[in-house]
PDB file of C-alpha atoms in Angstrom:
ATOM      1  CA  UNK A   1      87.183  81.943  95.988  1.00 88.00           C
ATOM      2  CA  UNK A   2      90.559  83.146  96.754  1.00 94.00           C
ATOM      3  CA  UNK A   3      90.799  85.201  93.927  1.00 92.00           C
ATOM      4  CA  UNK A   4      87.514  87.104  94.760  1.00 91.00           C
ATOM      5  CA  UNK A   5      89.053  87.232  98.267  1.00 91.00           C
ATOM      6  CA  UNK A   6      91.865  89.064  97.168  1.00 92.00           C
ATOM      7  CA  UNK A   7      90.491  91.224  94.784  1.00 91.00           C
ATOM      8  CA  UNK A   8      87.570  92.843  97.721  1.00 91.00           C
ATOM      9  CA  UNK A   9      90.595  92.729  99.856  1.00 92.00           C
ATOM     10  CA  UNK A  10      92.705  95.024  97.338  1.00 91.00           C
ATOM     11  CA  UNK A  11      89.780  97.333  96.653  1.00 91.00           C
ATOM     12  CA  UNK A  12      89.262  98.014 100.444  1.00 92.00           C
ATOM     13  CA  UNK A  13      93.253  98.988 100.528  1.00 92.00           C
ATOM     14  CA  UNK A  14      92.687 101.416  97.771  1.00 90.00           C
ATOM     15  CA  UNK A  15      89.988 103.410  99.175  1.00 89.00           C
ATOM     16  CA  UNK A  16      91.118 103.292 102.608  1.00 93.00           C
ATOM     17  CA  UNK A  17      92.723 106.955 104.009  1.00 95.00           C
ATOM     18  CA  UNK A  18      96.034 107.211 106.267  1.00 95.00           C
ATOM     19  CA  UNK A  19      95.624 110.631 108.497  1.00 95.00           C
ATOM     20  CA  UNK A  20      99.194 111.374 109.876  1.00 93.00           C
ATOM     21  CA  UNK A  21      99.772 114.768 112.347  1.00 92.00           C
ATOM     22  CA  UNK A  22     102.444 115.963 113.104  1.00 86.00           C
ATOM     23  CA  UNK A  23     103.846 118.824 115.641  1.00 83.00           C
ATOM     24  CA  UNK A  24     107.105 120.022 117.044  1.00 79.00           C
ATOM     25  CA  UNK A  25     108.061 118.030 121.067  1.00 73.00           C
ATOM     26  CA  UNK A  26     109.626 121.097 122.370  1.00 65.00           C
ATOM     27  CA  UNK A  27     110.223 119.419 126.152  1.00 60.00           C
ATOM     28  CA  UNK A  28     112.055 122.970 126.446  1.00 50.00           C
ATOM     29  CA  UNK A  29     109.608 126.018 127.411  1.00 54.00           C
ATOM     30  CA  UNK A  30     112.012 128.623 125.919  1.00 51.00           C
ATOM     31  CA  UNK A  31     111.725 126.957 122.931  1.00 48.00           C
ATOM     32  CA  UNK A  32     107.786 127.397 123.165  1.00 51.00           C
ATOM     33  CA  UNK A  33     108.380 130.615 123.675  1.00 54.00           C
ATOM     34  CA  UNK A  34     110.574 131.488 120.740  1.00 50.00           C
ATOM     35  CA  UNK A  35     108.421 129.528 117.791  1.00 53.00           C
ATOM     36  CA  UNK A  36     106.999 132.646 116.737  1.00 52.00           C
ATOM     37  CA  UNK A  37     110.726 134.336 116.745  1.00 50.00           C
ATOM     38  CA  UNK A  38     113.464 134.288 113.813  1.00 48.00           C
ATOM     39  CA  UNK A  39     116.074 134.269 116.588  1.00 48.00           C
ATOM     40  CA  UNK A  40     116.244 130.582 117.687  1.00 51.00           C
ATOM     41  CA  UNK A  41     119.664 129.081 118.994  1.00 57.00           C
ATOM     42  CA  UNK A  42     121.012 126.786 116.756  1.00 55.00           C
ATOM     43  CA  UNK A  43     124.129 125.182 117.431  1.00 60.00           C
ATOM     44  CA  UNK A  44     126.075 123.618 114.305  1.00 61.00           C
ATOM     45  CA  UNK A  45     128.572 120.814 114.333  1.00 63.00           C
ATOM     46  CA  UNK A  46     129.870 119.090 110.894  1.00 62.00           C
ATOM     47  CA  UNK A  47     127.136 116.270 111.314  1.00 60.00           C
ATOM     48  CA  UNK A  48     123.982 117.854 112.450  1.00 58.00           C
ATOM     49  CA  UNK A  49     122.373 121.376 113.393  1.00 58.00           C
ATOM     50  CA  UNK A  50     120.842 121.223 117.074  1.00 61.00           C
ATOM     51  CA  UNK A  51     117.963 123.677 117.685  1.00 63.00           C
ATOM     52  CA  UNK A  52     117.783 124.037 121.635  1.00 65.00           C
ATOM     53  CA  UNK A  53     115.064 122.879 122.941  1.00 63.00           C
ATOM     54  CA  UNK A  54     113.526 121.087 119.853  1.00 64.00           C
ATOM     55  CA  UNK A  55     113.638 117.634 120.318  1.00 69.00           C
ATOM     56  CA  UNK A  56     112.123 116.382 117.221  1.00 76.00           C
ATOM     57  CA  UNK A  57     108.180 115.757 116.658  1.00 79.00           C
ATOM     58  CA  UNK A  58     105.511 113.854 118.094  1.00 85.00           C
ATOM     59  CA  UNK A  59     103.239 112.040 115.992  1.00 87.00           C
ATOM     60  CA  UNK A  60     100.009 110.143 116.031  1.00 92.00           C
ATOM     61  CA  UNK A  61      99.268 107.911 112.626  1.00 94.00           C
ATOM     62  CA  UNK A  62      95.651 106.058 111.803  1.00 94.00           C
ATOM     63  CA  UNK A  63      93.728 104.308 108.924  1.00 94.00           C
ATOM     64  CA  UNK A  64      90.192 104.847 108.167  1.00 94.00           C
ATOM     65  CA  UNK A  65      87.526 103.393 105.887  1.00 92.00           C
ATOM     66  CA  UNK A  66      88.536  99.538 105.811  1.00 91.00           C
ATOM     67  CA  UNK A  67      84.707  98.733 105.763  1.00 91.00           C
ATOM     68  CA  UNK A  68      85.518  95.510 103.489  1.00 89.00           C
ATOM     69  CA  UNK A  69      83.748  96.099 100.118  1.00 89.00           C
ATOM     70  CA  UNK A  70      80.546  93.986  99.690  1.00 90.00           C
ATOM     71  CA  UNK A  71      80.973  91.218  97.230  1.00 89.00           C
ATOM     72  CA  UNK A  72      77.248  92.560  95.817  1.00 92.00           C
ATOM     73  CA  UNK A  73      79.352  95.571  94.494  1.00 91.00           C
ATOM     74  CA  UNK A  74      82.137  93.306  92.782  1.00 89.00           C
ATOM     75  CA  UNK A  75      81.204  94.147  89.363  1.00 92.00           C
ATOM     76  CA  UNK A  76      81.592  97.709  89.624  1.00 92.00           C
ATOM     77  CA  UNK A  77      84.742  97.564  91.072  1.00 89.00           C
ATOM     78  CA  UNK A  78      85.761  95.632  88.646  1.00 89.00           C
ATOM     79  CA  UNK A  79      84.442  97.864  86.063  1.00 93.00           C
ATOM     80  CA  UNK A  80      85.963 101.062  87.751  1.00 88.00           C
ATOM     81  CA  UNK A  81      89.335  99.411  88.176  1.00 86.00           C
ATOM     82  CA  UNK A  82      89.528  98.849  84.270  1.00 91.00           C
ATOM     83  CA  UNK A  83      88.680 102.280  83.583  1.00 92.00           C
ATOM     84  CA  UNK A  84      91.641 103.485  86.108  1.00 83.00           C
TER      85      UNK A  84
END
């Protein structure tokens, strides 16, 4: 039984979907202003480039679809999984 377990368990990591977005956290409004604009500040040291007013991004991450796969439907994920 753990091996049929396992196997549903596997198939509903395959099919499920990770939806990452991503976007600029400019805490700095001239920053805001200037995103359309070539001429940004950017102050250079030997380690690292500093953009004023960027201060890296903000980010939200999720998974979807981990509806656990039926064990009715076993067979044809079994079948598909040979063909892949």
């Amino acid at each position: 039984h753990e091996l049929v377990r396992r196997f549903l368990l596997a198939c509903t990591a395959k099919d499920c979907s990770v939806m990452i977005a991503m976007h600029p956290d400019c805490k700095n409004e001239d920053y805001g202003q200037n995103k359309n604009n070539d001429q940004v500040s950017v102050n250079k040291s030997n380690t690292k480039a500093d953009v004023n007013g960027f201060h890296g991004y903000s980010y939200s991450a999720a998974v979807v679809d981990l509806d656990p796969k039926p064990l009715t439907k076993m067979q044809r994920y079994y079948e598909l999984d040979a063909e892949i």
